[in-house]
Amino acid sequence: MRNLNSLLQVFQALLLYPCFMIRNPYHFHDSSLSGLLNCKKDVFYRFMSNPKIDWRKLVYHLNMQLWSKIKVRSEHKENTTCLIVDDTDYPKTGRRFEYIGRVHSHVQHRSILGFKALFLAITDGTSQMILDFALLGEKGRKGNFGMSAKELKDRFTKPRDEQDALQERINEYTASKISLMIDMIKRAIGKGMKFRYVLADSWFACKDIIRFVRSRHMKCDYLGMIKIGESGRTKYHFERKDFTAPALIKLLSKRKRRKYNRKLRCYYMVADVVFADTKVRLFFVKRSKNAAWNGLITTDTTLDFLCAYKIYAQRWALEIVFKEAKGLLGLGKCQANNFASQIAATSLTALQYNILSLVKRFAAYETMGKLFEKVSKDSLELSIIERIWGTLQELIIAIANLFGLADEDIYDVMINRSEEMNHICNIYKLKLAS
C-alpha cells in the first residue's frame, strides 16, 4: 500500500508540472513543488520509463470522469459531438532514441527525424479532449525507417517482456494509420463515448473507414475531405457508371448543377453516389470561378452543404490542441531515449490538456446555475469552434477570393505555419484577447 501511495504521489506531481513551470524532471529539485514530495529526479525518470504501466487504460479512466462532468451540462446536449482523427509530427534532433526514424512531414513537405503521432480527440463544439494516441514510424521503401545501418545499430535498445503494457505500443509503431484509427474508434465506443460524426482529412477517406463507420450499431456518420487532383483514381458509382472526382465535377458542371452559397461566398455542387457499397454524399466546393475544386464526403445523405461545412470546421479544433499543447505543455518534446518514456510523456500531456480544458470551460465558457443563464448568455466567451467560425471566416474568405486558394490550405497556414504569417496570427490573437 505504501508503494502504491508513492506511485500515486509521483503521478500527481508529474501532472502538476505545468502549474509550477517545471519543464521536465531535471528541473524538479529547484522548484517549489519539491517541498511537497521529498524525492529526486530519478524517481520520475524511473516512473515514466516503467513498461508495465498501462497509460492508455489510465488516460481513458480519467478522461471518462472528466467527460462525464461535461455531459451533465445543458449546453453540451445542444451541440453536435464529434470524434476527430489527425496526426502530427514529433521532430527529434538525436538519433539514439528507441525506434527513432525518418517520417514524412506534411507541414514541412520533407522527411524529418522523429515520430508520427496519431491522435483521437472528442469535441462538442465547446471543449475538446484527447482520448487516445499512437506513436508511429515509417519503414520506407527499403524497410530501414530512413536510417543508415550504423544509425539503426546506435539506437537505444532494451529487452522487452511481451506481457508488458508497452508491447501494445511497440506493435502499433509499424501498424497502418487506417487500422489504428479503426481500433481507436472501437475503443472509444467500447468505453461508452457517444458521438455523431467522425471527422478526418483526405488521407483517411478510404473504403475501409467508410464501411467501418457505417457498420456500427450506434447512429454515427463519417465526414471528411477527399482528394480531387486531376490524377485522382478513386472512383464513385453515379447513375450506373463509375466516375473519378474530376470526371464527376466535369459532368455536374456540364449539367449546370453548380450553386452559389451567399453566406459562405462560394460555389458548390452536390452528388449522391455509391462508394464502398455505401450510399454517400459528395460536396464539391470552390471559392471563385477560376479556383480549384475541393471535396467533402459524408455517409449522412441528409446533410446539406452549409451544415456539413460547419460541422467539418470542428476538425480544426484538434489542430489547435496540437498548437497549444506543443507550445504550452511541451507535447512531443520529451528527450528520453526510452520509448516507454515517450508514451508516458504524451499521456501526461494529454491529461494535463484535458484537465485544463475542463477548468477553462467551467470558468469561462459556461455559467454556474440557471438563474443567470439568460443574463450571461451574451457575455460568455466564444467557444473554440465559434472563434474559428466567427473571427476567421471573413479573413479566410477574403484571402481565398483574392488568391484563389482553398479554405483548407489557409487554415493549415494560419495554424501550422504561423512563422510565415505572423501579421495574420497577431490579428487572430488580438481578436481572441478582445
Coordinates of C-alpha atoms in Angstrom, one line a residue:
M1 CA 0.0 0.0 0.0
R2 CA 2.9 2.4 0.8
N3 CA 4.4 1.7 -2.6
L4 CA 1.0 2.4 -4.3
N5 CA 0.7 5.7 -2.5
S6 CA 4.2 6.6 -3.5
L7 CA 3.4 5.9 -7.2
L8 CA 0.2 8.0 -6.9
Q9 CA 2.2 10.9 -5.5
V10 CA 4.7 10.7 -8.3
F11 CA 1.9 10.6 -10.9
Q12 CA 0.2 13.6 -9.3
A13 CA 3.4 15.5 -9.1
L14 CA 4.0 14.9 -12.9
L15 CA 0.5 16.2 -13.7
L16 CA 1.3 19.3 -11.7
Y17 CA 4.5 20.1 -13.6
P18 CA 3.0 22.8 -15.8
C19 CA 1.4 24.6 -12.8
F20 CA 4.8 25.0 -11.3
M21 CA 6.6 25.9 -14.6
I22 CA 8.6 22.6 -14.5
R23 CA 9.6 21.6 -18.0
N24 CA 10.9 18.1 -17.1
P25 CA 12.1 16.0 -14.1
Y26 CA 15.6 17.5 -14.3
H27 CA 14.2 20.9 -13.0
F28 CA 12.0 19.4 -10.3
H29 CA 14.6 19.8 -7.5
D30 CA 14.8 23.6 -8.0
S31 CA 11.0 24.0 -8.0
S32 CA 8.6 24.8 -5.1
L33 CA 6.9 21.5 -5.8
S34 CA 9.9 19.6 -4.5
G35 CA 8.9 20.7 -1.0
L36 CA 5.7 18.6 -1.2
L37 CA 7.4 15.5 -2.4
N38 CA 10.8 14.6 -1.0
C39 CA 12.5 12.8 -3.9
K40 CA 15.0 13.3 -6.7
K41 CA 14.6 13.4 -10.4
D42 CA 15.5 9.7 -10.9
V43 CA 12.2 8.7 -9.2
F44 CA 10.3 10.5 -12.1
Y45 CA 12.5 9.1 -14.8
R46 CA 12.0 5.5 -13.5
F47 CA 8.3 6.0 -13.2
M48 CA 8.0 7.3 -16.8
S49 CA 10.2 4.5 -18.2
N50 CA 8.2 1.7 -16.5
P51 CA 6.9 -0.5 -19.3
K52 CA 4.3 -2.2 -17.1
I53 CA 2.2 1.0 -16.7
D54 CA -0.9 0.8 -18.9
W55 CA -1.0 4.5 -19.9
R56 CA -3.9 4.0 -22.3
K57 CA -6.1 2.5 -19.6
L58 CA -5.1 5.2 -17.1
V59 CA -5.8 8.0 -19.5
Y60 CA -9.2 6.6 -20.5
H61 CA -10.1 6.1 -16.9
L62 CA -9.5 9.7 -16.0
N63 CA -11.0 11.0 -19.3
M64 CA -14.2 9.2 -18.7
Q65 CA -14.6 11.1 -15.4
L66 CA -13.8 14.4 -17.0
W67 CA -16.2 13.9 -19.9
S68 CA -19.0 12.8 -17.5
K69 CA -18.8 16.2 -15.9
I70 CA -19.3 17.8 -19.3
K71 CA -22.2 15.6 -20.3
V72 CA -24.4 16.8 -17.5
R73 CA -24.2 20.4 -18.8
S74 CA -27.2 21.6 -20.7
E75 CA -25.0 23.3 -23.3
H76 CA -23.3 20.0 -24.1
K77 CA -26.7 18.4 -25.1
E78 CA -27.4 21.2 -27.6
N79 CA -24.2 20.7 -29.6
T80 CA -23.0 18.0 -32.1
T81 CA -20.4 15.8 -30.6
C82 CA -17.7 14.6 -33.0
L83 CA -14.6 12.4 -32.9
I84 CA -11.6 13.9 -34.7
V85 CA -8.7 11.9 -36.1
D86 CA -5.5 13.5 -37.2
D87 CA -1.7 13.1 -37.0
T88 CA 1.1 15.5 -36.1
D89 CA 4.9 15.4 -36.2
Y90 CA 7.2 14.7 -33.3
P91 CA 10.5 16.1 -34.6
K92 CA 13.7 15.0 -32.8
T93 CA 17.3 16.0 -33.0
G94 CA 19.1 13.0 -31.6
R95 CA 19.5 9.6 -33.3
R96 CA 19.7 7.5 -30.2
F97 CA 16.0 7.4 -29.4
E98 CA 14.5 4.0 -29.2
Y99 CA 12.7 3.3 -32.5
I100 CA 13.7 6.7 -34.0
G101 CA 13.4 7.0 -37.7
R102 CA 12.5 9.4 -40.5
V103 CA 8.9 10.3 -41.3
H104 CA 7.4 12.5 -43.9
S105 CA 6.2 15.8 -42.6
H106 CA 3.1 17.2 -44.4
V107 CA 3.8 20.6 -42.8
Q108 CA 7.4 20.9 -43.9
H109 CA 6.9 18.8 -47.1
R110 CA 10.0 16.8 -46.5
S111 CA 11.4 13.9 -44.5
I112 CA 12.3 14.7 -40.9
L113 CA 13.8 12.8 -38.0
G114 CA 11.3 11.8 -35.3
F115 CA 8.0 10.1 -34.9
K116 CA 4.5 10.5 -36.3
A117 CA 1.8 10.7 -33.6
L118 CA -1.8 9.7 -34.5
F119 CA -4.5 11.2 -32.2
L120 CA -8.1 10.6 -31.5
A121 CA -10.0 13.5 -29.8
I122 CA -13.6 14.3 -29.0
T123 CA -15.3 17.7 -29.2
D124 CA -18.8 19.0 -28.5
G125 CA -18.0 22.4 -30.2
T126 CA -17.0 24.0 -26.9
S127 CA -14.4 21.7 -25.3
Q128 CA -12.1 19.1 -26.8
M129 CA -10.3 16.3 -25.1
I130 CA -7.6 13.9 -26.3
L131 CA -8.9 10.4 -25.9
D132 CA -6.2 8.2 -27.5
F133 CA -3.0 8.2 -29.4
A134 CA -0.3 6.1 -31.0
L135 CA 3.4 6.8 -31.9
L136 CA 4.3 5.6 -35.4
G137 CA 7.3 5.1 -37.6
E138 CA 7.5 4.8 -41.4
K139 CA 9.5 1.9 -42.7
G140 CA 10.1 3.4 -46.1
R141 CA 10.8 1.5 -49.4
K142 CA 14.0 -0.1 -48.0
G143 CA 12.4 -1.0 -44.7
N144 CA 15.1 0.8 -42.7
F145 CA 13.0 3.7 -41.4
G146 CA 15.1 6.1 -43.4
M147 CA 18.2 5.4 -41.3
S148 CA 21.6 4.0 -42.1
A149 CA 22.8 0.7 -40.8
K150 CA 25.1 2.5 -38.3
E151 CA 22.2 4.7 -37.1
L152 CA 20.0 1.7 -36.6
K153 CA 22.7 0.0 -34.6
D154 CA 23.3 3.1 -32.4
R155 CA 19.6 3.5 -31.4
F156 CA 18.8 2.8 -27.8
T157 CA 17.5 -0.7 -27.3
K158 CA 16.3 -2.7 -24.3
P159 CA 15.0 -6.2 -23.8
R160 CA 11.2 -6.2 -23.6
D161 CA 8.7 -8.5 -21.9
E162 CA 5.8 -9.3 -24.3
Q163 CA 3.5 -9.3 -21.3
D164 CA 4.2 -5.6 -20.5
A165 CA 1.6 -3.0 -21.4
L166 CA 4.3 -1.3 -23.6
Q167 CA 4.3 -4.2 -26.0
E168 CA 0.9 -3.0 -27.4
R169 CA 2.5 0.4 -28.2
I170 CA 5.5 -1.2 -29.8
N171 CA 3.2 -3.2 -32.1
E172 CA 1.4 0.0 -33.1
Y173 CA 4.7 1.6 -34.2
T174 CA 4.7 -0.2 -37.5
A175 CA 0.9 -0.5 -38.0
S176 CA -1.1 1.4 -40.6
K177 CA -2.9 4.6 -39.7
I178 CA -6.2 3.2 -41.0
S179 CA -6.1 0.1 -38.8
L180 CA -5.1 2.2 -35.8
M181 CA -7.9 4.7 -36.5
I182 CA -10.4 1.9 -36.5
D183 CA -9.0 0.4 -33.3
M184 CA -9.2 3.8 -31.6
I185 CA -12.8 4.4 -32.6
K186 CA -13.7 0.8 -31.4
R187 CA -12.1 1.5 -28.0
A188 CA -14.0 4.8 -27.7
I189 CA -17.3 3.1 -28.5
G190 CA -16.4 0.3 -26.1
K191 CA -15.8 2.9 -23.3
G192 CA -19.3 4.3 -23.9
M193 CA -18.3 7.5 -25.7
K194 CA -21.3 8.9 -27.7
F195 CA -20.7 10.9 -30.8
R196 CA -22.5 11.8 -34.1
Y197 CA -19.7 12.2 -36.6
V198 CA -16.1 11.1 -37.2
L199 CA -14.1 13.9 -38.8
A200 CA -10.8 13.4 -40.7
D201 CA -8.8 14.9 -43.5
S202 CA -8.5 13.4 -47.1
W203 CA -5.8 10.9 -46.1
F204 CA -8.3 8.8 -44.1
A205 CA -11.1 8.8 -46.7
C206 CA -10.9 5.2 -47.8
K207 CA -13.3 2.3 -48.3
D208 CA -12.3 0.5 -45.0
I209 CA -13.1 3.6 -42.9
I210 CA -16.5 4.2 -44.7
R211 CA -17.5 0.6 -44.2
F212 CA -16.4 0.5 -40.6
V213 CA -18.3 3.7 -39.6
R214 CA -21.5 2.6 -41.3
S215 CA -21.3 -0.9 -39.7
R216 CA -21.5 0.5 -36.2
H217 CA -24.8 -0.2 -34.3
M218 CA -24.9 3.3 -32.9
K219 CA -26.0 6.1 -35.2
C220 CA -22.8 7.8 -36.4
D221 CA -21.5 9.0 -39.7
Y222 CA -18.2 9.9 -41.4
L223 CA -17.4 13.4 -42.6
G224 CA -14.1 14.3 -44.2
M225 CA -12.2 15.7 -47.1
I226 CA -11.4 13.8 -50.3
K227 CA -8.6 14.2 -52.8
I228 CA -9.7 15.8 -56.0
G229 CA -6.5 16.2 -58.1
E230 CA -6.6 15.7 -61.8
S231 CA -4.8 12.4 -61.4
G232 CA -7.4 11.2 -58.8
R233 CA -8.0 7.5 -59.2
T234 CA -10.7 6.9 -56.6
K235 CA -14.0 6.1 -58.3
Y236 CA -17.6 6.7 -57.3
H237 CA -20.6 5.0 -58.7
F238 CA -23.0 7.5 -60.1
E239 CA -26.0 6.8 -62.4
R240 CA -24.8 3.2 -63.2
K241 CA -21.3 4.4 -64.1
D242 CA -18.0 4.8 -62.2
F243 CA -16.5 8.3 -62.2
T244 CA -13.4 9.8 -60.6
A245 CA -13.9 13.1 -58.7
P246 CA -12.6 15.3 -61.6
A247 CA -14.8 13.4 -64.1
L248 CA -17.8 13.8 -61.8
I249 CA -17.2 17.5 -61.4
K250 CA -17.0 17.9 -65.2
L251 CA -20.3 16.1 -65.6
L252 CA -22.1 18.1 -62.9
S253 CA -20.7 21.3 -64.3
K254 CA -22.0 20.4 -67.7
R255 CA -25.4 19.8 -66.3
K256 CA -25.3 23.2 -64.6
R257 CA -25.6 21.8 -61.1
R258 CA -23.3 24.4 -59.6
K259 CA -24.9 26.6 -56.9
Y260 CA -23.7 29.7 -55.0
N261 CA -23.8 30.0 -51.2
R262 CA -24.0 33.7 -50.2
K263 CA -23.3 33.1 -46.6
L264 CA -20.0 31.3 -47.3
R265 CA -19.4 33.1 -50.6
C266 CA -18.5 30.0 -52.5
Y267 CA -19.7 27.8 -55.3
Y268 CA -20.7 24.2 -54.6
M269 CA -22.2 21.1 -56.2
V270 CA -23.8 18.0 -54.5
A271 CA -23.9 14.4 -55.7
D272 CA -25.3 11.3 -54.1
V273 CA -23.1 8.4 -55.1
V274 CA -22.1 4.9 -54.0
F275 CA -18.7 4.3 -52.5
A276 CA -17.5 1.1 -50.8
D277 CA -21.0 -0.4 -51.3
T278 CA -22.4 2.5 -49.2
K279 CA -24.6 5.5 -50.2
V280 CA -22.6 8.6 -49.6
R281 CA -23.0 12.3 -50.4
L282 CA -20.2 14.3 -52.1
F283 CA -19.8 18.1 -51.8
F284 CA -17.6 19.9 -54.3
V285 CA -16.7 23.5 -53.4
K286 CA -14.5 26.3 -54.6
R287 CA -14.2 30.0 -53.7
S288 CA -14.2 31.6 -57.2
K289 CA -15.0 30.5 -60.8
N290 CA -11.3 30.0 -61.6
A291 CA -10.3 28.4 -58.3
A292 CA -9.7 24.6 -57.9
W293 CA -12.4 22.4 -56.6
N294 CA -12.2 20.7 -53.1
G295 CA -14.4 17.9 -51.9
L296 CA -16.1 16.6 -48.8
I297 CA -17.6 13.1 -48.3
T298 CA -20.2 12.0 -45.8
T299 CA -22.2 8.9 -45.1
D300 CA -25.0 11.2 -43.8
T301 CA -27.0 11.7 -47.0
T302 CA -29.5 14.0 -45.2
L303 CA -26.8 16.6 -44.6
D304 CA -26.9 19.9 -46.5
F305 CA -23.9 21.8 -47.7
L306 CA -23.9 24.5 -45.0
C307 CA -24.3 22.1 -42.1
A308 CA -21.6 19.9 -43.5
Y309 CA -19.2 22.8 -43.8
K310 CA -19.8 24.0 -40.3
I311 CA -19.5 20.5 -38.7
Y312 CA -16.3 19.8 -40.6
A313 CA -14.9 23.1 -39.3
Q314 CA -14.7 21.4 -35.9
R315 CA -11.8 19.2 -37.2
W316 CA -9.5 22.2 -36.7
A317 CA -10.1 22.0 -33.0
L318 CA -7.6 19.2 -32.9
E319 CA -5.0 21.3 -34.8
I320 CA -5.4 24.0 -32.2
V321 CA -4.9 21.3 -29.5
F322 CA -1.6 20.4 -31.2
K323 CA -0.6 24.0 -31.3
E324 CA -1.4 24.8 -27.7
A325 CA -0.1 21.6 -26.3
K326 CA 3.2 21.8 -28.1
G327 CA 3.7 25.5 -27.2
L328 CA 2.5 25.4 -23.6
L329 CA 2.8 21.8 -22.4
G330 CA 5.7 20.5 -24.4
L331 CA 3.8 17.9 -26.4
G332 CA 6.3 15.7 -28.3
K333 CA 9.4 17.4 -26.8
C334 CA 10.4 14.6 -24.4
Q335 CA 14.1 13.9 -24.7
A336 CA 14.2 10.5 -23.0
N337 CA 15.6 7.7 -25.2
N338 CA 13.3 5.1 -23.8
F339 CA 10.2 4.5 -25.9
A340 CA 8.1 3.9 -22.7
S341 CA 9.1 7.4 -21.6
Q342 CA 7.8 8.9 -24.9
I343 CA 4.5 7.2 -24.3
A344 CA 4.3 8.4 -20.7
A345 CA 5.2 12.0 -21.7
T346 CA 2.4 12.1 -24.3
S347 CA -0.1 10.6 -22.0
L348 CA 0.7 13.1 -19.2
T349 CA 0.4 16.0 -21.7
A350 CA -2.9 14.7 -22.9
L351 CA -4.3 14.5 -19.3
Q352 CA -2.9 18.0 -18.5
Y353 CA -4.5 19.5 -21.5
N354 CA -7.9 17.7 -20.8
I355 CA -7.9 18.9 -17.2
L356 CA -7.1 22.5 -18.2
S357 CA -9.7 22.4 -20.9
L358 CA -12.3 21.3 -18.4
V359 CA -11.3 24.0 -16.0
K360 CA -11.4 26.6 -18.7
R361 CA -14.9 25.5 -19.8
F362 CA -16.4 25.8 -16.4
A363 CA -14.5 29.0 -15.6
A364 CA -15.1 30.9 -18.8
Y365 CA -17.5 29.2 -21.3
E366 CA -20.4 28.3 -19.0
T367 CA -22.2 29.9 -16.1
M368 CA -23.0 28.1 -12.8
G369 CA -26.7 27.8 -12.4
K370 CA -29.8 28.5 -14.4
L371 CA -30.6 31.8 -12.6
F372 CA -28.0 33.8 -14.5
E373 CA -28.2 31.7 -17.7
K374 CA -30.2 34.3 -19.7
V375 CA -28.3 37.3 -18.4
S376 CA -24.9 36.0 -19.0
K377 CA -25.6 34.3 -22.4
D378 CA -24.3 37.3 -24.4
S379 CA -21.2 37.8 -22.2
L380 CA -19.8 34.3 -22.4
E381 CA -16.5 33.8 -24.2
L382 CA -16.9 32.3 -27.6
S383 CA -16.0 28.6 -27.9
I384 CA -13.1 27.4 -30.0
I385 CA -15.3 26.5 -32.9
E386 CA -17.2 29.8 -32.7
R387 CA -13.9 31.6 -32.7
I388 CA -12.8 29.9 -35.8
W389 CA -16.2 30.4 -37.4
G390 CA -16.7 33.9 -36.3
T391 CA -13.3 35.5 -36.1
L392 CA -11.5 33.9 -39.0
Q393 CA -14.3 33.3 -41.5
E394 CA -14.2 36.8 -43.0
L395 CA -10.4 36.7 -43.2
I396 CA -10.4 33.2 -44.8
I397 CA -13.0 34.3 -47.4
A398 CA -11.0 37.5 -48.3
I399 CA -7.8 35.6 -48.7
A400 CA -9.4 32.8 -50.6
N401 CA -11.1 35.1 -53.1
L402 CA -8.0 37.2 -53.5
F403 CA -5.6 34.3 -54.3
G404 CA -8.0 31.6 -55.4
L405 CA -7.0 29.3 -52.6
A406 CA -8.9 26.6 -50.7
D407 CA -10.1 27.2 -47.1
E408 CA -8.2 24.0 -46.0
D409 CA -4.9 25.4 -47.2
I410 CA -5.4 28.7 -45.5
Y411 CA -6.4 27.2 -42.1
D412 CA -3.3 25.0 -42.4
V413 CA -1.0 28.0 -43.0
M414 CA -2.5 30.0 -40.1
I415 CA -2.4 27.2 -37.5
N416 CA 0.7 25.2 -38.5
R417 CA 2.9 27.8 -40.2
S418 CA 2.4 30.9 -38.1
E419 CA 6.1 31.9 -38.6
E420 CA 5.3 32.6 -42.3
M421 CA 2.2 34.7 -41.5
N422 CA 3.0 36.4 -38.2
H423 CA 1.0 39.5 -39.0
I424 CA -2.2 37.5 -39.6
C425 CA -1.7 35.4 -36.4
N426 CA -1.2 38.6 -34.4
I427 CA -4.5 39.9 -35.7
Y428 CA -6.0 36.5 -34.7
K429 CA -4.6 36.7 -31.2
L430 CA -5.8 40.3 -30.7
K431 CA -9.3 39.1 -31.8
L432 CA -9.2 36.3 -29.2
A433 CA -8.0 38.7 -26.5
S434 CA -10.8 41.1 -27.2

